[in-house]
Amino acid sequence: MNSATVRNLLVRGMVAGLGAGLLALIAAYFLGEPNVDSAISFEEAHAHEHEVELVSRTLQSTAGLATGVLIYGVAFGGIAALAYCFALGRVGRFSPRATALLLSGCALLAVYVVPFLKYPANPPAVGNADTIGKRTTLYFLMMLLSVLLAIAATILGKRLAPKFGTWYATVAAVAAFAVAIGLAYAFLPVINEVPGGFPATVLWRFRLSALAMQLTLWGGFGLIFGELAERLLNPRPAKAEAPVRWRPPRTDP
């Protein structure tokens, strides 16, 4: 793949990331923000000291949220496009569109869903401020393990395919990945810092909204970028115009 194609895919990845970010912003605003407000209300009701707000809650939930999600979407789209350039043609004989969807789905699973199941997202008022460094380290460690194990499972599947066939090689690779992730879940420490009396419904809905936001982001990126990559790499041939038949001029009798 030449540098011009990589550059064009990178630009399209950033555009797709922006579009996916807009979709994720809608999901975050309508699904996530009401639960954040509920968590903040609980925190304020049980706080002994009230801190002065440097940025208003209204600004945080509108301009602040939009800025963060859209910038993240563009950056995420550029990184995903570079990963796509590397994966294209190496994961099977898929079309550019199908490759984008496959890569988005696998990345969603490895980068977000697997770490999320071990260390799920928490709303305000959940989590001890003194352990934020430890919790962040454990989360990124789980993410790194998940990505590395996913890459290892892919390599394992490709090496087993010539001997056992694609189906059995895929089953073996997925099983190995699941076992390795299960061991990581078992050995990494459990974190449970939900304060007493915190509404379980708010916690559950917040985590579901966080998952829905990521599903929207990755799914939207896969669909948008897949279409853009398909048009770039497999352009449709222009329709040939029907030839015009020459006819002799009519002469009136």
PDB file of C-alpha atoms in Angstrom:
ATOM      1  CA  MET A   1       0.000   0.000   0.000  1.00  0.00           C
ATOM      2  CA  ASN A   2       1.566   3.283  -1.104  1.00  0.00           C
ATOM      3  CA  SER A   3       1.828   6.403   1.021  1.00  0.00           C
ATOM      4  CA  ALA A   4      -0.882   8.269  -0.909  1.00  0.00           C
ATOM      5  CA  THR A   5      -3.417   5.536  -0.158  1.00  0.00           C
ATOM      6  CA  VAL A   6      -2.421   5.478   3.516  1.00  0.00           C
ATOM      7  CA  ARG A   7      -2.805   9.260   3.684  1.00  0.00           C
ATOM      8  CA  ASN A   8      -6.227   9.124   2.036  1.00  0.00           C
ATOM      9  CA  LEU A   9      -7.371   6.375   4.408  1.00  0.00           C
ATOM     10  CA  LEU A  10      -6.052   8.353   7.376  1.00  0.00           C
ATOM     11  CA  VAL A  11      -8.076  11.405   6.358  1.00  0.00           C
ATOM     12  CA  ARG A  12     -11.170   9.272   5.815  1.00  0.00           C
ATOM     13  CA  GLY A  13     -10.605   7.613   9.179  1.00  0.00           C
ATOM     14  CA  MET A  14     -10.579  10.980  10.924  1.00  0.00           C
ATOM     15  CA  VAL A  15     -13.723  12.048   9.070  1.00  0.00           C
ATOM     16  CA  ALA A  16     -15.408   8.760  10.003  1.00  0.00           C
ATOM     17  CA  GLY A  17     -14.245   9.237  13.603  1.00  0.00           C
ATOM     18  CA  LEU A  18     -15.857  12.671  13.649  1.00  0.00           C
ATOM     19  CA  GLY A  19     -19.127  11.239  12.325  1.00  0.00           C
ATOM     20  CA  ALA A  20     -19.033   8.377  14.821  1.00  0.00           C
ATOM     21  CA  GLY A  21     -18.225  10.889  17.555  1.00  0.00           C
ATOM     22  CA  LEU A  22     -21.380  12.838  16.715  1.00  0.00           C
ATOM     23  CA  LEU A  23     -23.460   9.670  17.043  1.00  0.00           C
ATOM     24  CA  ALA A  24     -21.735   8.792  20.327  1.00  0.00           C
ATOM     25  CA  LEU A  25     -22.341  12.340  21.575  1.00  0.00           C
ATOM     26  CA  ILE A  26     -26.077  11.904  21.070  1.00  0.00           C
ATOM     27  CA  ALA A  27     -25.997   8.600  22.955  1.00  0.00           C
ATOM     28  CA  ALA A  28     -23.924  10.101  25.775  1.00  0.00           C
ATOM     29  CA  TYR A  29     -26.158  13.154  26.156  1.00  0.00           C
ATOM     30  CA  PHE A  30     -29.506  11.374  26.173  1.00  0.00           C
ATOM     31  CA  LEU A  31     -28.495   8.124  27.887  1.00  0.00           C
ATOM     32  CA  GLY A  32     -25.529   8.985  30.089  1.00  0.00           C
ATOM     33  CA  GLU A  33     -26.030  12.540  31.332  1.00  0.00           C
ATOM     34  CA  PRO A  34     -29.283  11.885  33.277  1.00  0.00           C
ATOM     35  CA  ASN A  35     -27.489   9.172  35.263  1.00  0.00           C
ATOM     36  CA  VAL A  36     -24.515  11.467  35.878  1.00  0.00           C
ATOM     37  CA  ASP A  37     -26.912  14.079  37.267  1.00  0.00           C
ATOM     38  CA  SER A  38     -28.456  11.483  39.574  1.00  0.00           C
ATOM     39  CA  ALA A  39     -25.020  10.402  40.804  1.00  0.00           C
ATOM     40  CA  ILE A  40     -23.977  14.017  41.427  1.00  0.00           C
ATOM     41  CA  SER A  41     -27.183  14.617  43.399  1.00  0.00           C
ATOM     42  CA  PHE A  42     -26.375  11.618  45.603  1.00  0.00           C
ATOM     43  CA  GLU A  43     -22.807  12.858  46.065  1.00  0.00           C
ATOM     44  CA  GLU A  44     -23.926  16.353  47.051  1.00  0.00           C
ATOM     45  CA  ALA A  45     -26.519  15.003  49.462  1.00  0.00           C
ATOM     46  CA  HIS A  46     -23.913  12.909  51.312  1.00  0.00           C
ATOM     47  CA  ALA A  47     -20.914  15.259  51.093  1.00  0.00           C
ATOM     48  CA  HIS A  48     -19.707  16.881  54.302  1.00  0.00           C
ATOM     49  CA  GLU A  49     -18.030  19.730  52.441  1.00  0.00           C
ATOM     50  CA  HIS A  50     -19.297  21.383  49.280  1.00  0.00           C
ATOM     51  CA  GLU A  51     -16.580  22.334  46.815  1.00  0.00           C
ATOM     52  CA  VAL A  52     -16.847  25.401  44.617  1.00  0.00           C
ATOM     53  CA  GLU A  53     -17.589  24.529  40.979  1.00  0.00           C
ATOM     54  CA  LEU A  54     -14.895  25.876  38.657  1.00  0.00           C
ATOM     55  CA  VAL A  55     -16.946  24.862  35.600  1.00  0.00           C
ATOM     56  CA  SER A  56     -20.717  24.828  35.732  1.00  0.00           C
ATOM     57  CA  ARG A  57     -22.555  21.539  35.319  1.00  0.00           C
ATOM     58  CA  THR A  58     -24.445  22.971  32.323  1.00  0.00           C
ATOM     59  CA  LEU A  59     -21.202  23.729  30.508  1.00  0.00           C
ATOM     60  CA  GLN A  60     -19.792  20.321  31.392  1.00  0.00           C
ATOM     61  CA  SER A  61     -22.800  18.458  29.980  1.00  0.00           C
ATOM     62  CA  THR A  62     -22.957  20.468  26.728  1.00  0.00           C
ATOM     63  CA  ALA A  63     -19.870  22.159  25.326  1.00  0.00           C
ATOM     64  CA  GLY A  64     -17.450  20.216  27.511  1.00  0.00           C
ATOM     65  CA  LEU A  65     -18.998  16.867  26.617  1.00  0.00           C
ATOM     66  CA  ALA A  66     -19.139  17.721  22.906  1.00  0.00           C
ATOM     67  CA  THR A  67     -15.530  18.891  22.803  1.00  0.00           C
ATOM     68  CA  GLY A  68     -14.212  15.820  24.576  1.00  0.00           C
ATOM     69  CA  VAL A  69     -16.219  13.274  22.561  1.00  0.00           C
ATOM     70  CA  LEU A  70     -15.542  14.858  19.161  1.00  0.00           C
ATOM     71  CA  ILE A  71     -11.797  15.298  19.740  1.00  0.00           C
ATOM     72  CA  TYR A  72     -11.621  11.726  20.979  1.00  0.00           C
ATOM     73  CA  GLY A  73     -13.576  10.578  17.921  1.00  0.00           C
ATOM     74  CA  VAL A  74     -11.203  12.257  15.465  1.00  0.00           C
ATOM     75  CA  ALA A  75      -8.078  10.949  17.228  1.00  0.00           C
ATOM     76  CA  PHE A  76      -9.581   7.490  17.590  1.00  0.00           C
ATOM     77  CA  GLY A  77     -10.530   7.487  13.903  1.00  0.00           C
ATOM     78  CA  GLY A  78      -6.991   8.326  12.810  1.00  0.00           C
ATOM     79  CA  ILE A  79      -5.452   5.566  14.941  1.00  0.00           C
ATOM     80  CA  ALA A  80      -8.069   3.045  13.776  1.00  0.00           C
ATOM     81  CA  ALA A  81      -7.398   3.978  10.135  1.00  0.00           C
ATOM     82  CA  LEU A  82      -3.682   3.260  10.551  1.00  0.00           C
ATOM     83  CA  ALA A  83      -4.517  -0.095  12.143  1.00  0.00           C
ATOM     84  CA  TYR A  84      -6.831  -0.748   9.199  1.00  0.00           C
ATOM     85  CA  CYS A  85      -4.003  -0.093   6.733  1.00  0.00           C
ATOM     86  CA  PHE A  86      -1.941  -2.750   8.483  1.00  0.00           C
ATOM     87  CA  ALA A  87      -4.789  -5.266   8.755  1.00  0.00           C
ATOM     88  CA  LEU A  88      -6.139  -4.911   5.205  1.00  0.00           C
ATOM     89  CA  GLY A  89      -5.383  -8.114   3.330  1.00  0.00           C
ATOM     90  CA  ARG A  90      -3.836  -9.804   6.380  1.00  0.00           C
ATOM     91  CA  VAL A  91      -7.024 -10.962   8.111  1.00  0.00           C
ATOM     92  CA  GLY A  92      -8.585 -12.786   5.177  1.00  0.00           C
ATOM     93  CA  ARG A  93     -10.016 -12.140   1.764  1.00  0.00           C
ATOM     94  CA  PHE A  94     -12.580  -9.599   2.843  1.00  0.00           C
ATOM     95  CA  SER A  95     -13.716  -6.505   1.019  1.00  0.00           C
ATOM     96  CA  PRO A  96     -12.571  -3.119   2.383  1.00  0.00           C
ATOM     97  CA  ARG A  97     -16.036  -2.559   3.851  1.00  0.00           C
ATOM     98  CA  ALA A  98     -16.170  -5.956   5.548  1.00  0.00           C
ATOM     99  CA  THR A  99     -12.612  -5.541   6.848  1.00  0.00           C
ATOM    100  CA  ALA A 100     -13.576  -2.232   8.480  1.00  0.00           C
ATOM    101  CA  LEU A 101     -16.570  -3.802  10.215  1.00  0.00           C
ATOM    102  CA  LEU A 102     -14.564  -6.835  11.327  1.00  0.00           C
ATOM    103  CA  LEU A 103     -11.733  -4.678  12.674  1.00  0.00           C
ATOM    104  CA  SER A 104     -14.165  -2.380  14.513  1.00  0.00           C
ATOM    105  CA  GLY A 105     -15.953  -5.309  16.124  1.00  0.00           C
ATOM    106  CA  CYS A 106     -12.759  -7.034  17.245  1.00  0.00           C
ATOM    107  CA  ALA A 107     -11.277  -3.771  18.516  1.00  0.00           C
ATOM    108  CA  LEU A 108     -14.452  -2.974  20.445  1.00  0.00           C
ATOM    109  CA  LEU A 109     -14.258  -6.368  22.113  1.00  0.00           C
ATOM    110  CA  ALA A 110     -10.535  -6.245  22.937  1.00  0.00           C
ATOM    111  CA  VAL A 111     -10.110  -2.558  23.755  1.00  0.00           C
ATOM    112  CA  TYR A 112     -13.333  -1.878  25.625  1.00  0.00           C
ATOM    113  CA  VAL A 113     -15.699  -4.772  26.349  1.00  0.00           C
ATOM    114  CA  VAL A 114     -13.162  -7.165  27.917  1.00  0.00           C
ATOM    115  CA  PRO A 115     -11.635  -4.537  30.272  1.00  0.00           C
ATOM    116  CA  PHE A 116     -15.137  -3.192  30.982  1.00  0.00           C
ATOM    117  CA  LEU A 117     -16.346  -6.562  32.249  1.00  0.00           C
ATOM    118  CA  LYS A 118     -13.526  -6.630  34.807  1.00  0.00           C
ATOM    119  CA  TYR A 119     -13.387  -2.922  35.676  1.00  0.00           C
ATOM    120  CA  PRO A 120     -16.684  -1.291  34.594  1.00  0.00           C
ATOM    121  CA  ALA A 121     -17.187   2.449  34.325  1.00  0.00           C
ATOM    122  CA  ASN A 122     -18.346   4.253  37.459  1.00  0.00           C
ATOM    123  CA  PRO A 123     -20.396   7.443  37.824  1.00  0.00           C
ATOM    124  CA  PRO A 124     -19.490  10.311  40.162  1.00  0.00           C
ATOM    125  CA  ALA A 125     -19.651   9.428  43.876  1.00  0.00           C
ATOM    126  CA  VAL A 126     -18.452   5.870  43.149  1.00  0.00           C
ATOM    127  CA  GLY A 127     -14.778   5.210  43.839  1.00  0.00           C
ATOM    128  CA  ASN A 128     -12.286   6.357  46.433  1.00  0.00           C
ATOM    129  CA  ALA A 129     -10.245   9.383  45.393  1.00  0.00           C
ATOM    130  CA  ASP A 130      -7.173   7.896  47.084  1.00  0.00           C
ATOM    131  CA  THR A 131      -7.191   4.807  44.838  1.00  0.00           C
ATOM    132  CA  ILE A 132      -7.734   6.503  41.474  1.00  0.00           C
ATOM    133  CA  GLY A 133      -4.126   5.885  40.424  1.00  0.00           C
ATOM    134  CA  LYS A 134      -4.354   2.197  41.264  1.00  0.00           C
ATOM    135  CA  ARG A 135      -7.707   1.822  39.494  1.00  0.00           C
ATOM    136  CA  THR A 136      -6.439   3.575  36.370  1.00  0.00           C
ATOM    137  CA  THR A 137      -3.312   1.406  36.268  1.00  0.00           C
ATOM    138  CA  LEU A 138      -5.309  -1.806  36.634  1.00  0.00           C
ATOM    139  CA  TYR A 139      -7.760  -0.764  33.918  1.00  0.00           C
ATOM    140  CA  PHE A 140      -5.031   0.018  31.378  1.00  0.00           C
ATOM    141  CA  LEU A 141      -3.192  -3.164  32.343  1.00  0.00           C
ATOM    142  CA  MET A 142      -6.350  -5.151  31.613  1.00  0.00           C
ATOM    143  CA  MET A 143      -6.745  -3.318  28.303  1.00  0.00           C
ATOM    144  CA  LEU A 144      -3.135  -4.028  27.325  1.00  0.00           C
ATOM    145  CA  LEU A 145      -3.490  -7.704  28.220  1.00  0.00           C
ATOM    146  CA  SER A 146      -6.702  -7.948  26.221  1.00  0.00           C
ATOM    147  CA  VAL A 147      -5.163  -6.395  23.091  1.00  0.00           C
ATOM    148  CA  LEU A 148      -2.000  -8.504  23.288  1.00  0.00           C
ATOM    149  CA  LEU A 149      -3.998 -11.684  23.857  1.00  0.00           C
ATOM    150  CA  ALA A 150      -6.292 -10.835  20.946  1.00  0.00           C
ATOM    151  CA  ILE A 151      -3.263 -10.411  18.674  1.00  0.00           C
ATOM    152  CA  ALA A 152      -1.805 -13.684  19.951  1.00  0.00           C
ATOM    153  CA  ALA A 153      -5.118 -15.469  19.337  1.00  0.00           C
ATOM    154  CA  THR A 154      -5.216 -14.127  15.773  1.00  0.00           C
ATOM    155  CA  ILE A 155      -1.683 -15.380  15.101  1.00  0.00           C
ATOM    156  CA  LEU A 156      -2.554 -18.749  16.651  1.00  0.00           C
ATOM    157  CA  GLY A 157      -5.619 -19.085  14.451  1.00  0.00           C
ATOM    158  CA  LYS A 158      -3.681 -18.311  11.268  1.00  0.00           C
ATOM    159  CA  ARG A 159      -1.003 -20.868  12.137  1.00  0.00           C
ATOM    160  CA  LEU A 160      -3.529 -23.594  12.943  1.00  0.00           C
ATOM    161  CA  ALA A 161      -5.671 -22.965   9.854  1.00  0.00           C
ATOM    162  CA  PRO A 162      -3.508 -24.872   7.316  1.00  0.00           C
ATOM    163  CA  LYS A 163      -3.563 -27.989   9.496  1.00  0.00           C
ATOM    164  CA  PHE A 164      -7.056 -27.986  11.032  1.00  0.00           C
ATOM    165  CA  GLY A 165      -9.042 -25.772   8.691  1.00  0.00           C
ATOM    166  CA  THR A 166     -10.382 -22.253   9.212  1.00  0.00           C
ATOM    167  CA  TRP A 167     -13.380 -23.261  11.362  1.00  0.00           C
ATOM    168  CA  TYR A 168     -11.534 -25.385  13.916  1.00  0.00           C
ATOM    169  CA  ALA A 169      -8.580 -22.987  13.990  1.00  0.00           C
ATOM    170  CA  THR A 170     -10.938 -20.099  14.772  1.00  0.00           C
ATOM    171  CA  VAL A 171     -12.704 -22.075  17.515  1.00  0.00           C
ATOM    172  CA  ALA A 172      -9.352 -23.009  19.077  1.00  0.00           C
ATOM    173  CA  ALA A 173      -8.093 -19.408  18.934  1.00  0.00           C
ATOM    174  CA  VAL A 174     -11.274 -18.031  20.511  1.00  0.00           C
ATOM    175  CA  ALA A 175     -11.182 -20.684  23.237  1.00  0.00           C
ATOM    176  CA  ALA A 176      -7.537 -19.904  24.015  1.00  0.00           C
ATOM    177  CA  PHE A 177      -8.356 -16.193  24.200  1.00  0.00           C
ATOM    178  CA  ALA A 178     -11.289 -16.847  26.552  1.00  0.00           C
ATOM    179  CA  VAL A 179      -9.188 -19.042  28.856  1.00  0.00           C
ATOM    180  CA  ALA A 180      -6.361 -16.489  29.011  1.00  0.00           C
ATOM    181  CA  ILE A 181      -8.804 -13.650  29.745  1.00  0.00           C
ATOM    182  CA  GLY A 182     -10.452 -15.769  32.430  1.00  0.00           C
ATOM    183  CA  LEU A 183      -7.100 -16.272  34.129  1.00  0.00           C
ATOM    184  CA  ALA A 184      -6.426 -12.530  33.981  1.00  0.00           C
ATOM    185  CA  TYR A 185      -9.824 -11.871  35.574  1.00  0.00           C
ATOM    186  CA  ALA A 186      -9.034 -14.358  38.324  1.00  0.00           C
ATOM    187  CA  PHE A 187      -5.566 -13.036  39.218  1.00  0.00           C
ATOM    188  CA  LEU A 188      -6.082  -9.281  38.898  1.00  0.00           C
ATOM    189  CA  PRO A 189      -7.501  -7.692  42.072  1.00  0.00           C
ATOM    190  CA  VAL A 190     -11.206  -6.950  42.433  1.00  0.00           C
ATOM    191  CA  ILE A 191     -12.242  -3.339  43.065  1.00  0.00           C
ATOM    192  CA  ASN A 192     -15.551  -2.612  44.771  1.00  0.00           C
ATOM    193  CA  GLU A 193     -15.845   0.945  46.048  1.00  0.00           C
ATOM    194  CA  VAL A 194     -19.572   1.572  45.651  1.00  0.00           C
ATOM    195  CA  PRO A 195     -20.678   3.601  48.689  1.00  0.00           C
ATOM    196  CA  GLY A 196     -23.455   2.294  50.877  1.00  0.00           C
ATOM    197  CA  GLY A 197     -26.869   3.521  49.877  1.00  0.00           C
ATOM    198  CA  PHE A 198     -25.901   4.365  46.317  1.00  0.00           C
ATOM    199  CA  PRO A 199     -28.879   3.567  44.025  1.00  0.00           C
ATOM    200  CA  ALA A 200     -28.176   0.316  42.212  1.00  0.00           C
ATOM    201  CA  THR A 201     -30.427   1.399  39.342  1.00  0.00           C
ATOM    202  CA  VAL A 202     -28.340   4.520  38.708  1.00  0.00           C
ATOM    203  CA  LEU A 203     -25.124   2.493  38.726  1.00  0.00           C
ATOM    204  CA  TRP A 204     -26.558  -0.116  36.357  1.00  0.00           C
ATOM    205  CA  ARG A 205     -27.987   2.465  33.953  1.00  0.00           C
ATOM    206  CA  PHE A 206     -24.775   4.475  33.936  1.00  0.00           C
ATOM    207  CA  ARG A 207     -22.721   1.425  33.011  1.00  0.00           C
ATOM    208  CA  LEU A 208     -25.180   0.426  30.312  1.00  0.00           C
ATOM    209  CA  SER A 209     -25.096   3.948  28.871  1.00  0.00           C
ATOM    210  CA  ALA A 210     -21.284   3.894  28.855  1.00  0.00           C
ATOM    211  CA  LEU A 211     -21.371   0.604  26.974  1.00  0.00           C
ATOM    212  CA  ALA A 212     -24.011   1.945  24.567  1.00  0.00           C
ATOM    213  CA  MET A 213     -21.847   4.986  23.848  1.00  0.00           C
ATOM    214  CA  GLN A 214     -18.871   2.802  22.936  1.00  0.00           C
ATOM    215  CA  LEU A 215     -21.035   0.492  20.810  1.00  0.00           C
ATOM    216  CA  THR A 216     -22.331   3.538  18.953  1.00  0.00           C
ATOM    217  CA  LEU A 217     -18.837   4.945  18.494  1.00  0.00           C
ATOM    218  CA  TRP A 218     -17.202   1.765  17.208  1.00  0.00           C
ATOM    219  CA  GLY A 219     -20.222   0.605  15.219  1.00  0.00           C
ATOM    220  CA  GLY A 220     -20.693   4.004  13.619  1.00  0.00           C
ATOM    221  CA  PHE A 221     -17.015   4.191  12.747  1.00  0.00           C
ATOM    222  CA  GLY A 222     -17.053   0.738  11.179  1.00  0.00           C
ATOM    223  CA  LEU A 223     -20.034   1.584   8.978  1.00  0.00           C
ATOM    224  CA  ILE A 224     -18.895   5.072   7.931  1.00  0.00           C
ATOM    225  CA  PHE A 225     -15.227   4.253   7.423  1.00  0.00           C
ATOM    226  CA  GLY A 226     -16.086   0.988   5.679  1.00  0.00           C
ATOM    227  CA  GLU A 227     -18.138   2.863   3.103  1.00  0.00           C
ATOM    228  CA  LEU A 228     -15.447   5.510   2.584  1.00  0.00           C
ATOM    229  CA  ALA A 229     -12.691   2.883   2.287  1.00  0.00           C
ATOM    230  CA  GLU A 230     -14.769   0.830  -0.156  1.00  0.00           C
ATOM    231  CA  ARG A 231     -15.267   3.835  -2.433  1.00  0.00           C
ATOM    232  CA  LEU A 232     -11.559   4.652  -2.315  1.00  0.00           C
ATOM    233  CA  LEU A 233     -10.146   1.160  -2.815  1.00  0.00           C
ATOM    234  CA  ASN A 234     -12.859  -0.286  -5.047  1.00  0.00           C
ATOM    235  CA  PRO A 235     -14.217   2.629  -7.050  1.00  0.00           C
ATOM    236  CA  ARG A 236     -17.238   1.916  -9.180  1.00  0.00           C
ATOM    237  CA  PRO A 237     -16.561   2.113 -12.908  1.00  0.00           C
ATOM    238  CA  ALA A 238     -18.226   5.009 -14.628  1.00  0.00           C
ATOM    239  CA  LYS A 239     -21.251   4.034 -16.660  1.00  0.00           C
ATOM    240  CA  ALA A 240     -20.549   4.173 -20.345  1.00  0.00           C
ATOM    241  CA  GLU A 241     -22.869   6.457 -22.211  1.00  0.00           C
ATOM    242  CA  ALA A 242     -24.993   4.851 -24.885  1.00  0.00           C
ATOM    243  CA  PRO A 243     -23.554   5.570 -28.363  1.00  0.00           C
ATOM    244  CA  VAL A 244     -25.491   8.043 -30.417  1.00  0.00           C
ATOM    245  CA  ARG A 245     -26.546   6.635 -33.735  1.00  0.00           C
ATOM    246  CA  TRP A 246     -26.014   8.787 -36.723  1.00  0.00           C
ATOM    247  CA  ARG A 247     -29.068   9.245 -38.838  1.00  0.00           C
ATOM    248  CA  PRO A 248     -29.208  10.935 -42.202  1.00  0.00           C
ATOM    249  CA  PRO A 249     -31.099  14.202 -42.228  1.00  0.00           C
ATOM    250  CA  ARG A 250     -34.704  13.969 -43.247  1.00  0.00           C
ATOM    251  CA  THR A 251     -35.656  15.627 -46.482  1.00  0.00           C
ATOM    252  CA  ASP A 252     -39.216  16.730 -47.050  1.00  0.00           C
ATOM    253  CA  PRO A 253     -40.753  15.640 -50.353  1.00  0.00           C
TER     254      PRO A 253
END
